[in-house]
Amino acid sequence: MVLCRFLIELKDSVDAEEMANLIDEQLKATHVSYKDIHDLLGWQPVRVTPLSPGTFQRYTEEKVAEGASIGHLKPLHMNAPEAAIKRLIQLGKQT
């Protein structure tokens, strides 16, 4: 089970597990309720998926090609639909 999923597009390659651990540590330090959940579950609930540069741009272009208005496309932030997450991961594997 994943409680916090981060899709991150960076220019340089990163170690996903190391970045997940850094985010986890910051969340524990700044959010008492997160630390409580973390302690209760007994495992680290953060997952990071690095995406190749240009992934979000390719996703936007794909949506526009499907007929979406560029003015109505908003960056995906919290609680993105599962289909959008899966497509971003697919596009993120492209170079």
PDB file of C-alpha atoms in Angstrom, residues 15-75:
ATOM      1  CA  ASP A  15      17.832   7.360  -6.659  1.00  0.00           C
ATOM      2  CA  ALA A  16      14.088   6.929  -6.104  1.00  0.00           C
ATOM      3  CA  GLU A  17      14.485   5.175  -2.770  1.00  0.00           C
ATOM      4  CA  GLU A  18      16.873   7.818  -1.446  1.00  0.00           C
ATOM      5  CA  MET A  19      14.515  10.616  -2.512  1.00  0.00           C
ATOM      6  CA  ALA A  20      11.548   8.784  -0.924  1.00  0.00           C
ATOM      7  CA  ASN A  21      13.479   8.507   2.336  1.00  0.00           C
ATOM      8  CA  LEU A  22      14.338  12.233   2.280  1.00  0.00           C
ATOM      9  CA  ILE A  23      10.692  13.177   1.679  1.00  0.00           C
ATOM     10  CA  ASP A  24       9.595  10.749   4.396  1.00  0.00           C
ATOM     11  CA  GLU A  25      12.005  12.288   6.914  1.00  0.00           C
ATOM     12  CA  GLN A  26      10.786  15.804   6.121  1.00  0.00           C
ATOM     13  CA  LEU A  27       7.142  14.769   6.436  1.00  0.00           C
ATOM     14  CA  LYS A  28       7.837  13.163   9.823  1.00  0.00           C
ATOM     15  CA  ALA A  29       9.655  16.295  10.993  1.00  0.00           C
ATOM     16  CA  THR A  30       6.918  18.701   9.944  1.00  0.00           C
ATOM     17  CA  HIS A  31       3.648  16.769  10.350  1.00  0.00           C
ATOM     18  CA  VAL A  32       2.911  15.073  13.664  1.00  0.00           C
ATOM     19  CA  SER A  33      -0.055  13.164  12.235  1.00  0.00           C
ATOM     20  CA  TYR A  34       2.132  11.783   9.426  1.00  0.00           C
ATOM     21  CA  LYS A  35       4.704  10.625  11.970  1.00  0.00           C
ATOM     22  CA  ASP A  36       1.920   8.936  13.960  1.00  0.00           C
ATOM     23  CA  ILE A  37       0.684   7.082  10.866  1.00  0.00           C
ATOM     24  CA  HIS A  38       4.252   6.175   9.990  1.00  0.00           C
ATOM     25  CA  ASP A  39       4.866   4.781  13.482  1.00  0.00           C
ATOM     26  CA  LEU A  40       1.527   2.948  13.526  1.00  0.00           C
ATOM     27  CA  LEU A  41       2.055   1.272  10.154  1.00  0.00           C
ATOM     28  CA  GLY A  42       5.667   0.443  10.834  1.00  0.00           C
ATOM     29  CA  TRP A  43       6.784   1.107   7.278  1.00  0.00           C
ATOM     30  CA  GLN A  44       7.719   4.019   5.066  1.00  0.00           C
ATOM     31  CA  PRO A  45       4.660   4.926   2.927  1.00  0.00           C
ATOM     32  CA  VAL A  46       6.362   7.284   0.438  1.00  0.00           C
ATOM     33  CA  ARG A  47       7.039   6.129  -3.114  1.00  0.00           C
ATOM     34  CA  VAL A  48       8.909   8.181  -5.711  1.00  0.00           C
ATOM     35  CA  THR A  49       8.763   7.518  -9.437  1.00  0.00           C
ATOM     36  CA  PRO A  50      11.360   9.509 -11.385  1.00  0.00           C
ATOM     37  CA  LEU A  51      10.180  10.599 -14.834  1.00  0.00           C
ATOM     38  CA  SER A  52      12.366  11.484 -17.780  1.00  0.00           C
ATOM     39  CA  PRO A  53      12.714  15.159 -18.724  1.00  0.00           C
ATOM     40  CA  GLY A  54       9.789  16.362 -20.819  1.00  0.00           C
ATOM     41  CA  THR A  55       7.257  13.856 -19.473  1.00  0.00           C
ATOM     42  CA  PHE A  56       4.724  16.440 -18.327  1.00  0.00           C
ATOM     43  CA  GLN A  57       5.114  18.347 -21.603  1.00  0.00           C
ATOM     44  CA  ARG A  58       4.476  15.141 -23.616  1.00  0.00           C
ATOM     45  CA  TYR A  59       1.429  14.432 -21.456  1.00  0.00           C
ATOM     46  CA  THR A  60       0.047  17.938 -22.070  1.00  0.00           C
ATOM     47  CA  GLU A  61       0.668  17.652 -25.824  1.00  0.00           C
ATOM     48  CA  GLU A  62      -1.072  14.272 -25.863  1.00  0.00           C
ATOM     49  CA  LYS A  63      -4.131  15.706 -24.078  1.00  0.00           C
ATOM     50  CA  VAL A  64      -4.279  18.668 -26.495  1.00  0.00           C
ATOM     51  CA  ALA A  65      -4.062  16.244 -29.444  1.00  0.00           C
ATOM     52  CA  GLU A  66      -7.023  14.375 -27.921  1.00  0.00           C
ATOM     53  CA  GLY A  67      -9.015  17.630 -28.007  1.00  0.00           C
ATOM     54  CA  ALA A  68      -8.443  19.141 -24.572  1.00  0.00           C
ATOM     55  CA  SER A  69      -8.197  22.919 -24.443  1.00  0.00           C
ATOM     56  CA  ILE A  70      -4.759  24.062 -23.301  1.00  0.00           C
ATOM     57  CA  GLY A  71      -6.481  26.707 -21.176  1.00  0.00           C
ATOM     58  CA  HIS A  72      -8.309  24.036 -19.199  1.00  0.00           C
ATOM     59  CA  LEU A  73      -5.352  21.742 -18.622  1.00  0.00           C
ATOM     60  CA  LYS A  74      -4.090  22.137 -15.098  1.00  0.00           C
ATOM     61  CA  PRO A  75      -0.975  20.529 -13.686  1.00  0.00           C
TER      62      PRO A  75
END
